[in-house]
Coordinates of C-alpha atoms in Angstrom, one line a residue:
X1 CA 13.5 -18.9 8.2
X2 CA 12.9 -16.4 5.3
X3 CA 9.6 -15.0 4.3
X4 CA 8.8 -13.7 1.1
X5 CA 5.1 -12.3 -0.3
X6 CA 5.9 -12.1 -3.7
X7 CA 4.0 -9.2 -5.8
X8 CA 4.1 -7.8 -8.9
X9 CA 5.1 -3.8 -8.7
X10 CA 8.2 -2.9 -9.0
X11 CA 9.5 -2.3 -5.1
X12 CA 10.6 -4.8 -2.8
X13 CA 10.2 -3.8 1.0
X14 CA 13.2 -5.7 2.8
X15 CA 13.1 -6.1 6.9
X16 CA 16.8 -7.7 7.6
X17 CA 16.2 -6.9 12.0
X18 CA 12.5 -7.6 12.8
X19 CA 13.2 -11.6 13.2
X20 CA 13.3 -12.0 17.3
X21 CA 13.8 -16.0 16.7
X22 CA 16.9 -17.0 18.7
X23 CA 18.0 -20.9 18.2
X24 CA 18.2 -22.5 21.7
X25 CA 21.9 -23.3 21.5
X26 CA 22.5 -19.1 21.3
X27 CA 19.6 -17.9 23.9
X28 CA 21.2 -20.2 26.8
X29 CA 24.4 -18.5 26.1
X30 CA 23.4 -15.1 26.6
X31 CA 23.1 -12.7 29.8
X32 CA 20.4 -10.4 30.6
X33 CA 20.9 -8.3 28.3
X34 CA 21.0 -9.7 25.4
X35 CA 17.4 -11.8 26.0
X36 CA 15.8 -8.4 26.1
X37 CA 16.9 -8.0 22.2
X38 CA 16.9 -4.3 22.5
X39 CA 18.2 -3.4 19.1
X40 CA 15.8 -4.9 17.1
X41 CA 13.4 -3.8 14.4
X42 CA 10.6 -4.5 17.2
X43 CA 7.1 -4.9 15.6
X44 CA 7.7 -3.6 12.2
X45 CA 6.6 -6.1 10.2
X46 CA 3.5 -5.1 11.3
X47 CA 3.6 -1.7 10.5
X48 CA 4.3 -2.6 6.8
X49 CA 1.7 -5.7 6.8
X50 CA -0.2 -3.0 4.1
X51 CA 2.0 -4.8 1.4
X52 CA -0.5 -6.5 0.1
X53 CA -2.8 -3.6 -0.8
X54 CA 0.3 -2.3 -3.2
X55 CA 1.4 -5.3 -4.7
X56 CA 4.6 -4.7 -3.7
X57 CA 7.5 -7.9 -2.4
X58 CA 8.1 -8.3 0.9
X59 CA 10.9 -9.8 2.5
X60 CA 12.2 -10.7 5.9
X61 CA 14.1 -13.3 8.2
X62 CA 12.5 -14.4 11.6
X63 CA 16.2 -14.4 13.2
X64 CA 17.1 -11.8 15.4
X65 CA 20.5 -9.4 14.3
X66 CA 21.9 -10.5 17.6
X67 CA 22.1 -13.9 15.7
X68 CA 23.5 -12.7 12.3
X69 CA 23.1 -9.0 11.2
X70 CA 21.7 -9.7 7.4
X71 CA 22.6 -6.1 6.8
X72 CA 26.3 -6.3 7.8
X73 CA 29.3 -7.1 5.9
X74 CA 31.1 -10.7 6.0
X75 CA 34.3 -9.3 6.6
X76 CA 35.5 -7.4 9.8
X77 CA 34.8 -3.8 8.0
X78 CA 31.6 -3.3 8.6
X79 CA 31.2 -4.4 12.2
X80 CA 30.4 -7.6 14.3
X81 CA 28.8 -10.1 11.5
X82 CA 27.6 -11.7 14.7
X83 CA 27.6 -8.9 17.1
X84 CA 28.8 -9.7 20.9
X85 CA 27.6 -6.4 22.3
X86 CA 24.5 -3.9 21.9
X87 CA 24.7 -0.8 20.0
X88 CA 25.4 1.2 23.1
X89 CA 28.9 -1.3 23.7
X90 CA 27.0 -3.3 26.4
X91 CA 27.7 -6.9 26.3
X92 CA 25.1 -9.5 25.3
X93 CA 26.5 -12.6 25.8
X94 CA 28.0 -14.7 29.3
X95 CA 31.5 -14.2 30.1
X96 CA 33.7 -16.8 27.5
X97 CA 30.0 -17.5 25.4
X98 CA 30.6 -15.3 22.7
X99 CA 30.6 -16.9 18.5
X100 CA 34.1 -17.9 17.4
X101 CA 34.9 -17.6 13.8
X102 CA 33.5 -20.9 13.2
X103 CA 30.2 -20.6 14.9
X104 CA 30.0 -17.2 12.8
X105 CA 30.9 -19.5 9.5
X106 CA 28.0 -21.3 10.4
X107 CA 25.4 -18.9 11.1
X108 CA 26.7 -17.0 8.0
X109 CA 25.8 -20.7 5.6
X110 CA 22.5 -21.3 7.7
X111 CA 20.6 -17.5 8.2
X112 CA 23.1 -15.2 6.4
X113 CA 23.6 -16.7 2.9
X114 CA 20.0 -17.7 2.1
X115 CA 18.6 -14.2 3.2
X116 CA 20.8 -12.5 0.3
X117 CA 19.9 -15.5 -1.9
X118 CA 16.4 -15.0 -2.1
X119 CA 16.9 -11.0 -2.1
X120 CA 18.8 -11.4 -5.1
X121 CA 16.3 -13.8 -6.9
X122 CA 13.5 -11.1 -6.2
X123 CA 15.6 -8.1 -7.5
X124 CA 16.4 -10.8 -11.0
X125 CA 12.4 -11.6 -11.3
X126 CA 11.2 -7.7 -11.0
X127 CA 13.8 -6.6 -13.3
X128 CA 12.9 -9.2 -15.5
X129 CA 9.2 -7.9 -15.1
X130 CA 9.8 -3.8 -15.4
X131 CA 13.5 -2.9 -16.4
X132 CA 13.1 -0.7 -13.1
X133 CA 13.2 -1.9 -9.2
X134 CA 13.1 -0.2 -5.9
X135 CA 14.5 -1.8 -3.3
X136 CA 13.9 -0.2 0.7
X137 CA 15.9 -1.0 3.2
X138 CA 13.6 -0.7 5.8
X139 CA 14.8 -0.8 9.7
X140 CA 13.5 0.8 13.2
X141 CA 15.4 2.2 16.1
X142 CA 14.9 3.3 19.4
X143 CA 15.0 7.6 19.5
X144 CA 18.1 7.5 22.0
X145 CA 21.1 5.6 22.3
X146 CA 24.3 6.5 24.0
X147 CA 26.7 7.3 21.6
X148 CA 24.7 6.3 18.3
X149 CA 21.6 8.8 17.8
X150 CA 23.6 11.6 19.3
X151 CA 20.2 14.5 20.5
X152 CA 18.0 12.0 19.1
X153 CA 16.7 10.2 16.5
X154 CA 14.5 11.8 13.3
X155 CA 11.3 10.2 13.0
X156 CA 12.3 9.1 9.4
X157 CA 15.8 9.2 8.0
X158 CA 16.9 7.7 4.9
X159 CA 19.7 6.9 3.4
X160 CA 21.3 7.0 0.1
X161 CA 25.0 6.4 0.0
X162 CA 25.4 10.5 -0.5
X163 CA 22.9 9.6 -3.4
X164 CA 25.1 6.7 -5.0
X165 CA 22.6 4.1 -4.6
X166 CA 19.2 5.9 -6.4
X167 CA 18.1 8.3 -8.5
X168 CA 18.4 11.8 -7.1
X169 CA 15.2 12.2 -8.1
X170 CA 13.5 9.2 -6.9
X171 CA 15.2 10.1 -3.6
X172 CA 13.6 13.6 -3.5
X173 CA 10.3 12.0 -4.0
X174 CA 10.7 9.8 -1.1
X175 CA 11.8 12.6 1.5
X176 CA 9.2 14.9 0.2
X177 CA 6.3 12.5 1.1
X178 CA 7.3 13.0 4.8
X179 CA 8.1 16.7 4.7
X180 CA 5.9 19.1 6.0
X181 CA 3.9 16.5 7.7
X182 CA 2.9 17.3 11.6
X183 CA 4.9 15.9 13.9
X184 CA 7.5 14.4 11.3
X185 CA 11.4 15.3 11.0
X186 CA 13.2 13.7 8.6
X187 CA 17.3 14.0 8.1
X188 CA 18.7 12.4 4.2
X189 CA 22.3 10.7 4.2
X190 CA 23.0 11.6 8.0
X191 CA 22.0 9.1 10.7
X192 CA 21.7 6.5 8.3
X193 CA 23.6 6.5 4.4
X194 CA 22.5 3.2 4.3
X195 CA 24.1 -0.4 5.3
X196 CA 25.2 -3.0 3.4
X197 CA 22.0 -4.3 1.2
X198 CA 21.6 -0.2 -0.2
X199 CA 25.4 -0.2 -0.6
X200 CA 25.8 -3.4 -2.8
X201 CA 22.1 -3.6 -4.6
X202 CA 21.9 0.1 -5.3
X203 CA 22.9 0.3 -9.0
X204 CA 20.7 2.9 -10.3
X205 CA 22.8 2.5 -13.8
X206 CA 21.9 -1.1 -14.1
X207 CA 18.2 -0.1 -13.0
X208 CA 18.0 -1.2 -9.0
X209 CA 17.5 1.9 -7.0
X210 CA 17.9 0.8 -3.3
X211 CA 17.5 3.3 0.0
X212 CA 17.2 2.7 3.5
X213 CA 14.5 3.8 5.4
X214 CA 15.2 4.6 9.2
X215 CA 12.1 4.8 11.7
X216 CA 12.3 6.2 15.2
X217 CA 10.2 3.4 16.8
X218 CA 8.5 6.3 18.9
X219 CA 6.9 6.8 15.2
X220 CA 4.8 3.1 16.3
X221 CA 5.2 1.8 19.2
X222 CA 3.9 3.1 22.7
X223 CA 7.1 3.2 24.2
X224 CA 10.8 2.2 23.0
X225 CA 11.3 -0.5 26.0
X226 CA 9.5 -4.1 26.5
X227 CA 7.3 -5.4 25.4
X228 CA 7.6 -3.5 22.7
X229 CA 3.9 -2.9 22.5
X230 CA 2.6 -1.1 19.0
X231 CA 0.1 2.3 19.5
X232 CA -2.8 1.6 17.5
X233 CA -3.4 5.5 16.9
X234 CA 0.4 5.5 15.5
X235 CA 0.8 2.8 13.4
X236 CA -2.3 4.1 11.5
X237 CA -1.3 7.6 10.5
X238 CA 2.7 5.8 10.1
X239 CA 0.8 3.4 7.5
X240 CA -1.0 5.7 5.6
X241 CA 1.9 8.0 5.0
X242 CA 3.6 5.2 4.2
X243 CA 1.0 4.1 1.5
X244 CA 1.3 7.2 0.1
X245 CA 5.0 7.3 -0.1
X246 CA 5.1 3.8 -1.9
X247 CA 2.0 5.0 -4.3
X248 CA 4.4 7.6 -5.6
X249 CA 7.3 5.6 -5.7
X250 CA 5.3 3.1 -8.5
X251 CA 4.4 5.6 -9.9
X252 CA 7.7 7.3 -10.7
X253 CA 8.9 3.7 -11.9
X254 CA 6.6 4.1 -14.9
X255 CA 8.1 7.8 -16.2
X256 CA 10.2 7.5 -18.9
X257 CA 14.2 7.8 -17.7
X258 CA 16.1 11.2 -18.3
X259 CA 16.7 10.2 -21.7
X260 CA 13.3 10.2 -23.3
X261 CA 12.6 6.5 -22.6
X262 CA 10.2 4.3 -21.0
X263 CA 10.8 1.7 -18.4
X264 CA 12.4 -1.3 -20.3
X265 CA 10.5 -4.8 -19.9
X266 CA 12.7 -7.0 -21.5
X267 CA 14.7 -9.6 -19.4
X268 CA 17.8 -8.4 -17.9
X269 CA 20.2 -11.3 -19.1
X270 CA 23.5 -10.0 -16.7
X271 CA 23.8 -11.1 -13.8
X272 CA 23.2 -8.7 -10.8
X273 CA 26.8 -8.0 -9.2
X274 CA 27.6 -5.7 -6.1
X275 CA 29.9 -3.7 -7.2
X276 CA 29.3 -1.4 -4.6
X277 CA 30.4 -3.7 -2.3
X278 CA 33.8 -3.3 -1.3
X279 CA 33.7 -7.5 0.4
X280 CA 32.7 -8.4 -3.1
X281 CA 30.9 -11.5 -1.3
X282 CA 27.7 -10.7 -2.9
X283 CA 28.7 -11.0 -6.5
X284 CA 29.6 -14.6 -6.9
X285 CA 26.1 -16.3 -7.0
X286 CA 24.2 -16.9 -10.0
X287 CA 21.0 -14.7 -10.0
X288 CA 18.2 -17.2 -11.4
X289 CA 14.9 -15.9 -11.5
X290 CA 11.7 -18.2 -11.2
X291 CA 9.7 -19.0 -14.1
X292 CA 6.8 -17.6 -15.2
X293 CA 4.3 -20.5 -13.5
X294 CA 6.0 -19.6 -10.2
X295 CA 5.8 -16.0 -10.4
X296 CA 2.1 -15.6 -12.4
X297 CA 0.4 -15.6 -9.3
X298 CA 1.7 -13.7 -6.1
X299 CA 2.4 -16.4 -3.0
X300 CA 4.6 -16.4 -0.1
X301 CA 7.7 -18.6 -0.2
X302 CA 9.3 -20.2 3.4
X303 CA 12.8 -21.0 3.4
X304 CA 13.2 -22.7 6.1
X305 CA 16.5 -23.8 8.3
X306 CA 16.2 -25.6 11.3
X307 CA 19.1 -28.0 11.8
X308 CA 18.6 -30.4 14.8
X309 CA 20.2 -28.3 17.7
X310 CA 18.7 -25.2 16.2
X311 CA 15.5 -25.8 15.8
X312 CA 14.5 -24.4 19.1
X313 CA 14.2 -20.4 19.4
X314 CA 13.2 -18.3 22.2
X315 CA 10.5 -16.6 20.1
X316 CA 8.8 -17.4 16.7
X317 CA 7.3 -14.7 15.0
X318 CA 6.1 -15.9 12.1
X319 CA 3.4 -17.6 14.4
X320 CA 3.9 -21.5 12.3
X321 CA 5.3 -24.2 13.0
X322 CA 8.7 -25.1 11.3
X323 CA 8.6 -28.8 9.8
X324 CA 10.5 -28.5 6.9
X325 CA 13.5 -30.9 6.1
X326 CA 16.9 -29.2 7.0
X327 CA 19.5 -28.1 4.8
X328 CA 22.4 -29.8 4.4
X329 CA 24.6 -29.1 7.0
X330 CA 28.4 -28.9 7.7
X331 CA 30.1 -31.6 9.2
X332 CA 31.3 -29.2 12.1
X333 CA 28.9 -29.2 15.1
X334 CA 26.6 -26.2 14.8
X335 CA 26.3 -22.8 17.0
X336 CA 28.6 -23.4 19.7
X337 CA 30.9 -21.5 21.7
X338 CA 34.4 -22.0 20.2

């Protein structure tokens, strides 16, 4: 399921690996661990749940990466679409249980292809709204993992695509809300340049400035390992530098560009393409924007998929019931092991 808040500033917060929802016909098939879910975004929805204060969009799935990683590439490129092993190379699933390329085809129509959908819709109606969008890309690690964080993982890092994706300046803002902060290291364009939704919606030319935004979960959460448990005393000072950071980032949206003019607020009539994306898979859908009834007011919009041997997940964390109608669905049976 994908949930959107809908507001009305110009920067849309997306969280593509806090969704822990695992359909029942995936969580049987794998081992230990894989149920612990280790690589997730763990509780960071929460530490962004300030969205509301700033007006600002926010978006997220409630499946877990180990289902479909919303922030890979559909080709083999850019790693396991559906990824059989954690970050550290240990395996997740049973021995033989691991998503064939048609399981993956399906995950990809169900969880994979409606994400991007509605992130795309979002991008049309703020640029419609303010000539001018920021998108974050906003994810959370654990400080250590063999082989990936190397000595250790910055409290923030954020990526840029070596400054491709944004405004240089924009970018500077960003990292120099965190600097010289107690406590706070921050690194730019090194552990993380940014995955695929900064690489194919960052067009700064075409007004979409898009970054990732990497925390070191020790920057929340009382300690990197199950439950997962968020520190009250952290997430406070983490959310109010936060605030602070998007405050400016609004606010930098309403200067005038390096040539004198103000933000444009006429619709954008071309369609959003990724040409930053070297799949090209995200440049074929029509962006359609909703109308002005729909987007007057700000509301939160549930997309949901549940097909019939789905439906069932170890975990929901929206924390409501999912009785929507399914999608229609392929005639091939659905998530399993090929």
């Amino acid at each position: 399921m994908i949930l959107v808040n809908e507001g009305e500033s110009p920067v849309i917060l997306c969280l593509p690996h806090s969704g822990t929802d695992v359909p029942e016909a995936v969580s049987k098939r794998l081992n230990a661990t894989g149920r612990l879910q280790a690589d997730l975004s763990w509780q960071l929805d929460r530490v962004f749940d300030f969205h509301h204060t700033l007006d600002v969009t926010f978006i997220r799935s409630t499946v877990s990466r180990y289902v479909i990683d919303l922030d890979k590439s559909v080709d083999e490129s850019d790693g396991d679409l559906c990824p059989v092993t954690t970050l550290d190379g240990k395996r997740i699933y049973q021995e033989g249980e691991e998503p064939g390329p048609t399981e993956t085809e399906q995950r990809e129509l169900l969880f994979y292809d409606p994400f991007h959908k509605a992130l795309r819709q979002q991008l049309n109606r703020l640029l419609k709204r303010h000539g001018k969008v920021i998108l974050l890309d906003c994810q959370s690690m654990r400080s250590h993992i063999k082989g990936v964080t190397g000595k250790g993982l910055p409290l923030v890092s954020v990526g840029s695509m070596d400054g491709r994706s944004t405004d240089l300046d924009l970018r500077n803002l960003l990292v120099g809300s965190f600097q010289g902060l107690p406590g706070f290291s921050i690194s730019v364009d090194e552990h993380a340049k940014g995955g695929l939704i900064t690489r194919t919606f960052g067009q700064p030319d075409r007004g979409v400035h898009a970054m990732s935004l990497l925390l070191a979960q020790r920057a929340y959460l009382r300690h990197e390992s199950p439950p997962f448990e968020p520190d009250k005393t952290r997430v406070e000072r983490l959310r109010e530098v936060l605030q602070d950071m998007l405050t400016r980032l609004i606010d930098w949206t309403a200067l005038p560009d390096k040539n004198g003019n103000e933000a444009s607020h006429v619709e954008i009539s071309q369609e959003l393409e990724a040409d930053n994306d070297p799949s090209g898979e995200m440049s074929d859908d029509e962006v359609v924007a909703p109308n002005a009834e729909e987007t007057e007011h700000r509301q939160e919009a549930k997309i949901e998929v549940a097909p019939a041997d789905a439906s069932q997940s170890t975990s929901n964390d929206s924390g409501e019931p999912e009785n929507g109608e399914p999608d229609e669905l392929p005639d091939k049976p659905l998530l399993v092991a090929e």
